[in-house]
Short mmCIF file of N, CA and C in Angstrom, two decimals:
data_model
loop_
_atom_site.label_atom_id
_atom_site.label_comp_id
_atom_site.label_asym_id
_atom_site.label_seq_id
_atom_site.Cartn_x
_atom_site.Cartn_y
_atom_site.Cartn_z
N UNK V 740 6.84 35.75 -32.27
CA UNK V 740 7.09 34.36 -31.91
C UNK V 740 6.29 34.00 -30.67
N UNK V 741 5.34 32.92 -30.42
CA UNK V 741 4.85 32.50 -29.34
C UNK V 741 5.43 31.09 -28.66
N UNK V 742 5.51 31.88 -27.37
CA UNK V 742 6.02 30.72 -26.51
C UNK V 742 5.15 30.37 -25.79
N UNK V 743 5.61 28.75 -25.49
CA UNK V 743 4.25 28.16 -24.70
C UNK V 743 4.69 27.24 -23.46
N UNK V 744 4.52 27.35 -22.38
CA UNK V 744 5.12 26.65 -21.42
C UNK V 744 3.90 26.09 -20.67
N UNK V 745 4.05 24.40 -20.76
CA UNK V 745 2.83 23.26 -20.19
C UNK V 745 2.99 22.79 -18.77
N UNK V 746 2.35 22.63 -18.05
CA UNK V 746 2.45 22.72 -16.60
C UNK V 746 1.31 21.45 -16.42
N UNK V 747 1.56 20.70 -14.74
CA UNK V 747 -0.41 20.29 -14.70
C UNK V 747 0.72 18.93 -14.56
N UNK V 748 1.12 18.14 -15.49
CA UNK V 748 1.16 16.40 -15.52
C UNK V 748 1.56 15.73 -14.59
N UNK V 749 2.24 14.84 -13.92
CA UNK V 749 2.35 13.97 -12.90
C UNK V 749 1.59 12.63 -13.43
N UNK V 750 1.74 12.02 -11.99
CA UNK V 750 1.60 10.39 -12.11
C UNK V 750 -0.37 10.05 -11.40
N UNK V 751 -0.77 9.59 -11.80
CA UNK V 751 -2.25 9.42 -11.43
C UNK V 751 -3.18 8.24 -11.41
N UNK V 752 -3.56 7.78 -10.57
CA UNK V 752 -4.04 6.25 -10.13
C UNK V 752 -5.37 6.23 -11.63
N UNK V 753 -5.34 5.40 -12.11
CA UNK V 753 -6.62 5.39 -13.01
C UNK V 753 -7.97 5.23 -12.26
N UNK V 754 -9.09 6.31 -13.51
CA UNK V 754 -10.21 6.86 -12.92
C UNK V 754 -9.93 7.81 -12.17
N UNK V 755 -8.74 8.50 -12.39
CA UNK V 755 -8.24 9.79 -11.52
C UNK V 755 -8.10 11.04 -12.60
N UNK V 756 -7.77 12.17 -12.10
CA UNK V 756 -8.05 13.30 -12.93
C UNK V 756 -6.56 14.02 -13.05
N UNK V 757 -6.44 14.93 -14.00
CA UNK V 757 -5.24 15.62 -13.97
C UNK V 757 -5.88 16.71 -14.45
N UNK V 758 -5.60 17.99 -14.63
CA UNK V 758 -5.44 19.79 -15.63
C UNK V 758 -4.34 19.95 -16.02
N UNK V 759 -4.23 19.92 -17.30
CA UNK V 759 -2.89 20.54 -17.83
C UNK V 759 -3.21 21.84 -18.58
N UNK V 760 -2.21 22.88 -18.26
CA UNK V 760 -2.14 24.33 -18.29
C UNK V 760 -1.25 24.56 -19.40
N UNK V 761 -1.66 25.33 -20.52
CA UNK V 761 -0.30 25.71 -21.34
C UNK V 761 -0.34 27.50 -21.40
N UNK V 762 0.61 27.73 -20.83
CA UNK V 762 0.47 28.96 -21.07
C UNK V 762 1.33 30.03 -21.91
N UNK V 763 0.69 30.81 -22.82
CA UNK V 763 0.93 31.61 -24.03
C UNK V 763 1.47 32.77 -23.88
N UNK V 764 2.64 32.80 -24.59
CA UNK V 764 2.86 34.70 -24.55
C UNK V 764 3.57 35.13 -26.25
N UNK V 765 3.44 36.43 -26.16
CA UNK V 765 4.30 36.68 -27.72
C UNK V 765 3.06 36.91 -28.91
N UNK V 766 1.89 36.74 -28.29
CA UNK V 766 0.93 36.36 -29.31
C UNK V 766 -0.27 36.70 -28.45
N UNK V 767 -1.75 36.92 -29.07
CA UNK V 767 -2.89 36.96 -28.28
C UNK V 767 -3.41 36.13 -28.43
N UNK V 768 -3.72 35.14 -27.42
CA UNK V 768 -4.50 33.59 -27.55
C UNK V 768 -5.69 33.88 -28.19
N UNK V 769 -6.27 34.92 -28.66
CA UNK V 769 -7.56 34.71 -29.04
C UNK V 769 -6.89 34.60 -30.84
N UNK V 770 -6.30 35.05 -31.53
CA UNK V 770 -5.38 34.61 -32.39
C UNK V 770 -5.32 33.89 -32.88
N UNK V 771 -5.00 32.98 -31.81
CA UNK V 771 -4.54 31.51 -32.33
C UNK V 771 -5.17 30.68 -32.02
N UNK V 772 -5.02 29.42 -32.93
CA UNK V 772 -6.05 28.12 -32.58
C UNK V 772 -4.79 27.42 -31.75
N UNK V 773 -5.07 26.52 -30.59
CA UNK V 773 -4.00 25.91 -30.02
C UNK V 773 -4.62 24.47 -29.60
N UNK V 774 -3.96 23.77 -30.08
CA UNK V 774 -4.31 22.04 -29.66
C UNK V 774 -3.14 21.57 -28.72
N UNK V 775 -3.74 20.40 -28.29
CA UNK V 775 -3.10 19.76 -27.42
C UNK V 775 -2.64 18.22 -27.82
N UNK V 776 -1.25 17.56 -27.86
CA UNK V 776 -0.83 16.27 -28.75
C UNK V 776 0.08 15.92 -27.75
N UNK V 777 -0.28 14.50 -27.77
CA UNK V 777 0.87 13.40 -26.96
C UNK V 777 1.37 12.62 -27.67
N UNK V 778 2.45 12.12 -26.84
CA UNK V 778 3.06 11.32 -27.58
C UNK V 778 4.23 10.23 -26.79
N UNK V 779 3.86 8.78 -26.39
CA UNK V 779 4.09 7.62 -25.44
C UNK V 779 5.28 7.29 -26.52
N UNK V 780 6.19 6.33 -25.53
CA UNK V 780 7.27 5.88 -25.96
C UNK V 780 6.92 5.17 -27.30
N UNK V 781 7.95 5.67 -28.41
CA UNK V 781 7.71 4.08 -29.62
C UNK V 781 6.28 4.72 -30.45
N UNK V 782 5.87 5.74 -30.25
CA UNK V 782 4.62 5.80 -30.83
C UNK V 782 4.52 7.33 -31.32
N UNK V 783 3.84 7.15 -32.38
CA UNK V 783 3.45 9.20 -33.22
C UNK V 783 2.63 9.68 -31.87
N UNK V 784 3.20 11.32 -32.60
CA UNK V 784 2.67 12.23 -32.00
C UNK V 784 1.29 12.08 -32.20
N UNK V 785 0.22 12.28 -31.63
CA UNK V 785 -1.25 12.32 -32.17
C UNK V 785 -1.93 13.75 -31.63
N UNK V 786 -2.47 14.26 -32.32
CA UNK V 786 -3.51 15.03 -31.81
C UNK V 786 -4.37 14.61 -30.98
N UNK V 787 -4.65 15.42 -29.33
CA UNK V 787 -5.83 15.00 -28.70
C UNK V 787 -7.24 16.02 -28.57
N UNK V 788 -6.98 17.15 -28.62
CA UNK V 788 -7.89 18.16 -28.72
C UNK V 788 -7.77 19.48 -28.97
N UNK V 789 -8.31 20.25 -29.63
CA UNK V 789 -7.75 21.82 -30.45
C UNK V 789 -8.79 22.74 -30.30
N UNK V 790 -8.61 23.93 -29.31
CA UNK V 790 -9.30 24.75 -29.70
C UNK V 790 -9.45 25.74 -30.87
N UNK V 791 -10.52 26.49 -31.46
CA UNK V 791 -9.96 27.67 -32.64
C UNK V 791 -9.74 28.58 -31.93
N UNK V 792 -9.52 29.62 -32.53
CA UNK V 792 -9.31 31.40 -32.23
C UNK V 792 -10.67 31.75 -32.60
N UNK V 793 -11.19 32.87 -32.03
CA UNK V 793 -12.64 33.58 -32.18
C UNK V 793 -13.45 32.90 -31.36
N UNK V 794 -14.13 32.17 -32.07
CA UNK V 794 -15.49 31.88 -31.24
C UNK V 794 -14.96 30.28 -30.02
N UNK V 795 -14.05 29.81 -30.54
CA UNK V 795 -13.29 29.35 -29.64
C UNK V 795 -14.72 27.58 -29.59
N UNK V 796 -14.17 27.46 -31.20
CA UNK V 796 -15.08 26.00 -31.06
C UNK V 796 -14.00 24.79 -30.83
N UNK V 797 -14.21 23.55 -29.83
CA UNK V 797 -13.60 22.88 -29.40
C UNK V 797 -13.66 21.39 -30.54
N UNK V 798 -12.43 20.50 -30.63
CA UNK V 798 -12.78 19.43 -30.76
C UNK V 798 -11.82 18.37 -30.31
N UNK V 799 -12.27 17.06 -30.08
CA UNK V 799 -11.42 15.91 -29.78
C UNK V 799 -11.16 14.60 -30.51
N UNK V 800 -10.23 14.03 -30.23
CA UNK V 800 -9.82 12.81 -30.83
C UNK V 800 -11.14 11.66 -30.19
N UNK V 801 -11.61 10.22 -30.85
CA UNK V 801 -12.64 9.63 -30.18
C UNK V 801 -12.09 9.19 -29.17
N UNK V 802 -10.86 8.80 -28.76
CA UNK V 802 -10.92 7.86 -27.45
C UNK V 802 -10.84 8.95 -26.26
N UNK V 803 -10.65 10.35 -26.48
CA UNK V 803 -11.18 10.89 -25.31
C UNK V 803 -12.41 12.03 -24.70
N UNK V 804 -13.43 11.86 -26.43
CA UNK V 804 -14.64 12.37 -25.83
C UNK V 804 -15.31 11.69 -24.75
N UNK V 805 -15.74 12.89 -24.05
CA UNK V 805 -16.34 12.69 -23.05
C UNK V 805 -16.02 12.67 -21.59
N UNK V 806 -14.20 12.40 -21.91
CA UNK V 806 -13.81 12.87 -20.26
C UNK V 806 -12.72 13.77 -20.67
N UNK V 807 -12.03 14.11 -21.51
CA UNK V 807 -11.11 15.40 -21.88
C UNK V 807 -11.97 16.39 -22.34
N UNK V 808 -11.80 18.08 -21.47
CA UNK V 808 -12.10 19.08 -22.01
C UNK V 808 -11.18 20.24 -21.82
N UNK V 809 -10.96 20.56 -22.99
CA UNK V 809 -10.29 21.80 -23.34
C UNK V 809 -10.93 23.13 -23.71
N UNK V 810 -10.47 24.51 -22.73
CA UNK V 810 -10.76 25.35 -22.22
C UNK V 810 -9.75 26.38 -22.45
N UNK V 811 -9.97 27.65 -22.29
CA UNK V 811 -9.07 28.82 -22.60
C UNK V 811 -9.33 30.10 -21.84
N UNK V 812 -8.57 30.45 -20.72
CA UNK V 812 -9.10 32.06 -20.20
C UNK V 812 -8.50 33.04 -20.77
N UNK V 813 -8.86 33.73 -22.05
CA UNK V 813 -7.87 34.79 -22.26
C UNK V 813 -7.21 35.62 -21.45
N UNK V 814 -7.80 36.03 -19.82
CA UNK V 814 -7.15 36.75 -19.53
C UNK V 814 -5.85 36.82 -18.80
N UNK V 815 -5.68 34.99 -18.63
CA UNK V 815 -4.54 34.26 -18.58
C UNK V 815 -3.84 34.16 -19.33
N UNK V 816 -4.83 34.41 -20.44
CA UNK V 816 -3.59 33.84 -21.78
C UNK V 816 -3.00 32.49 -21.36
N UNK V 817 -4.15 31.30 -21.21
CA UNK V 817 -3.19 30.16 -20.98
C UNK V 817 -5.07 29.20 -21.45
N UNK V 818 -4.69 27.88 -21.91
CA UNK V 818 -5.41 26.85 -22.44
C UNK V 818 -5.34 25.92 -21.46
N UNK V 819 -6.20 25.05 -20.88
CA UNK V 819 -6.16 24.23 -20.05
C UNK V 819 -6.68 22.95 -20.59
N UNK V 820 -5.94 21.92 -20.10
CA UNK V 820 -6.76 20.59 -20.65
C UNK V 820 -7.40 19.47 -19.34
N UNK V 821 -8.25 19.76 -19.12
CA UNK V 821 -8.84 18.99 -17.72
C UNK V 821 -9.39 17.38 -18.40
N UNK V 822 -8.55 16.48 -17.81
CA UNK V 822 -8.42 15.04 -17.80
C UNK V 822 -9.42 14.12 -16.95
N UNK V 823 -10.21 13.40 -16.96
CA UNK V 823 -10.92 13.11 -16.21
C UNK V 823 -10.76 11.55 -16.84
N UNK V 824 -11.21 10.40 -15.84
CA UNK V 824 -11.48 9.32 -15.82
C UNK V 824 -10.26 8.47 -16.84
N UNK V 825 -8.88 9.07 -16.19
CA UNK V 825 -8.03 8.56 -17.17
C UNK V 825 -7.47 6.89 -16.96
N UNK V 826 -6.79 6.77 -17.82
CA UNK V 826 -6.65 5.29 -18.31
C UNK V 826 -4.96 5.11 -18.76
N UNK V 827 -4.50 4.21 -18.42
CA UNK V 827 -2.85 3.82 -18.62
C UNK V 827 -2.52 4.13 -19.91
N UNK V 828 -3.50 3.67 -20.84
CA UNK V 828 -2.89 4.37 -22.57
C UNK V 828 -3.14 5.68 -22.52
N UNK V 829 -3.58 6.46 -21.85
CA UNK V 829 -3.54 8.19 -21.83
C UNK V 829 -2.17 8.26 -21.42
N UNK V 830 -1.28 7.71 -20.64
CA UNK V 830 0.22 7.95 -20.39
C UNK V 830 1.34 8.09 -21.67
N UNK V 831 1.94 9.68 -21.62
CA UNK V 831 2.50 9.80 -22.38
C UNK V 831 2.98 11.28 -21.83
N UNK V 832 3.78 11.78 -22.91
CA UNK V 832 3.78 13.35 -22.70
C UNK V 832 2.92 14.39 -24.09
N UNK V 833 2.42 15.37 -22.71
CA UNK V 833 1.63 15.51 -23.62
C UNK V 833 2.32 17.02 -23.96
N UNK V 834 2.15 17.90 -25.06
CA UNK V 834 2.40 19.04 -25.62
C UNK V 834 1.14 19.90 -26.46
N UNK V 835 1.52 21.13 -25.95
CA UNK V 835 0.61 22.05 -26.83
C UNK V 835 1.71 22.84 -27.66
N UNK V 836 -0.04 23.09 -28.82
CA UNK V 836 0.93 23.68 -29.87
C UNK V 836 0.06 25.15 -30.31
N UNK V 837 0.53 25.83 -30.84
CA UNK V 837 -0.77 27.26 -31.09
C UNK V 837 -0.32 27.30 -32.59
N UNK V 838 -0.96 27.82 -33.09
CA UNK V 838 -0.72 28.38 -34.86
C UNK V 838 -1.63 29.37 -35.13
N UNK V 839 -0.88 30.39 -36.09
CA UNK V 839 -2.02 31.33 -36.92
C UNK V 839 -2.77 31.41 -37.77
N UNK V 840 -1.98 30.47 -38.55
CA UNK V 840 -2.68 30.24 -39.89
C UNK V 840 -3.05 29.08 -40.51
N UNK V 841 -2.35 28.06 -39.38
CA UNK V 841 -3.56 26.28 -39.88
C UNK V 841 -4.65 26.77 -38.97
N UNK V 842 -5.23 25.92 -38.39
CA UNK V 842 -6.67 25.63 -38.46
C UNK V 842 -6.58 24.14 -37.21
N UNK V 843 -8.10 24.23 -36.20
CA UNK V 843 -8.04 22.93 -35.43
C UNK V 843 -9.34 21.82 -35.84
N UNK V 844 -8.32 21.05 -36.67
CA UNK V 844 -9.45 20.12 -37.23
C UNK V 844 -10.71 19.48 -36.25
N UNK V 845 -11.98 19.01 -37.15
CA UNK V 845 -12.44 17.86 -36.62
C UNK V 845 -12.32 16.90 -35.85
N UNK V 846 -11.23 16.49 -35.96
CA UNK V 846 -10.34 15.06 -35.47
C UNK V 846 -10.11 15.51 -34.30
N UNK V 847 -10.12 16.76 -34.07
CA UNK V 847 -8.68 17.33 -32.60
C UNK V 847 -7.53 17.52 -33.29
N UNK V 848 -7.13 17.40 -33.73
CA UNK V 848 -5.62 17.44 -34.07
C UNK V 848 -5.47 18.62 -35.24
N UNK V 849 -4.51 19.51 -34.12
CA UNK V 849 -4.30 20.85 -34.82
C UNK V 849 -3.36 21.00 -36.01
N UNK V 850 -3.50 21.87 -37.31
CA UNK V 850 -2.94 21.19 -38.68
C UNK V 850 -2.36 22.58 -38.93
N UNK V 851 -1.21 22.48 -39.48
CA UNK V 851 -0.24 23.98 -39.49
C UNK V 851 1.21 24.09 -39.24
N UNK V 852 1.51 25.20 -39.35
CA UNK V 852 2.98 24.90 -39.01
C UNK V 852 2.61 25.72 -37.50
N UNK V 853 3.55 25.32 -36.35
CA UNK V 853 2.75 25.65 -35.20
C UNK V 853 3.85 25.92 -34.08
N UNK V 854 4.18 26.72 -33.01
CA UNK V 854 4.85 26.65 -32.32
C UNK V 854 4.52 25.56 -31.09
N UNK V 855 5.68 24.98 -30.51
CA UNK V 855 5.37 23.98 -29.90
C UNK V 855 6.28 24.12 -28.41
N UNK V 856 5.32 24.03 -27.20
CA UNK V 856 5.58 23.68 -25.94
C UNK V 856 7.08 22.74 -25.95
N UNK V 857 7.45 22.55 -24.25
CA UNK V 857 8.24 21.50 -24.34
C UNK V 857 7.97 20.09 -23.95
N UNK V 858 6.23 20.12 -23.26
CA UNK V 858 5.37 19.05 -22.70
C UNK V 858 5.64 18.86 -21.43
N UNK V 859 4.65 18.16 -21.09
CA UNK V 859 4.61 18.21 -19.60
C UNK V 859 4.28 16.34 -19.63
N UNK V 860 4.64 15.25 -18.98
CA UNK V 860 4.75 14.42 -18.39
C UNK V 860 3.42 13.10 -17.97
N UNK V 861 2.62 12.33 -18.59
CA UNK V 861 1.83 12.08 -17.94
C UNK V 861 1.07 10.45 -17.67
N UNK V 862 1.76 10.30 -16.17
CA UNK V 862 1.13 9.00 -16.17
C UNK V 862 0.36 8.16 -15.32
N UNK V 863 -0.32 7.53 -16.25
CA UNK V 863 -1.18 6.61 -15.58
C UNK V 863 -1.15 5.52 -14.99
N UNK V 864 -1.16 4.68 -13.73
CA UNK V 864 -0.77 3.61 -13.24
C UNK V 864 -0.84 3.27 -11.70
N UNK V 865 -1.73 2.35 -11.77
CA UNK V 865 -1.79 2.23 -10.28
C UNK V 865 -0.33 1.70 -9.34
#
């Protein structure tokens, strides 16, 4: 069973930055593909970005290429999601999820049955 505990969120003036940390145990992160999904009041969960297992290829949802990147130190055993140039609709909570045997789509959004964080908090607003 892998557990995942998300760290990093708080409140952040827009055009400001956040890192959110999820960190893995029970399992070897190289293993697993693990994405990252928020989800704001009144609104679906969405996928925002998923790494794979192995060669550890990244992808994202469009509204946050280019300033979200997601990262992994195995020897942390923990996935990081570094936020940059964020924006009031990025406010939400966000959650990671890891799986063995789906897969981290194209889109960002990781597809599987998946163990899931409890999220960490995140908002935007001057």
């Amino acid at each position: 069973q892998v557990q995942l505990v998300e760290s990093g969120g708080g409140l952040v003036q827009p055009g400001g930055s956040l890192r959110l940390s999820c960190a893995a145990s029970g399992f070897s992160l190289n293993a697993l593909d693990i994405g990252w999904f928020r989800q704001a009041p009144g609104s679906e969960r969405e996928g925002v970005s998923c790494i794979s297992s192995g060669g550890g290829a990244t992808n994202y949802r469009d509204s946050v290429k280019g300033r979200f990147t997601i990262s992994r130190d195995s020897a942390k055993s923990t996935v990081f999601l570094q936020m940059n140039s964020l924006r009031p609709e990025d406010t939400a909570v966000y959650l990671c999820a890891a799986t063995r045997r789906g897969y981290c789509s194209t889109s960002g959004r990781l597809v599987g049955d998946a163990s899931w964080g409890q999220g960490t908090q995140v908002t935007v607003s001057s």
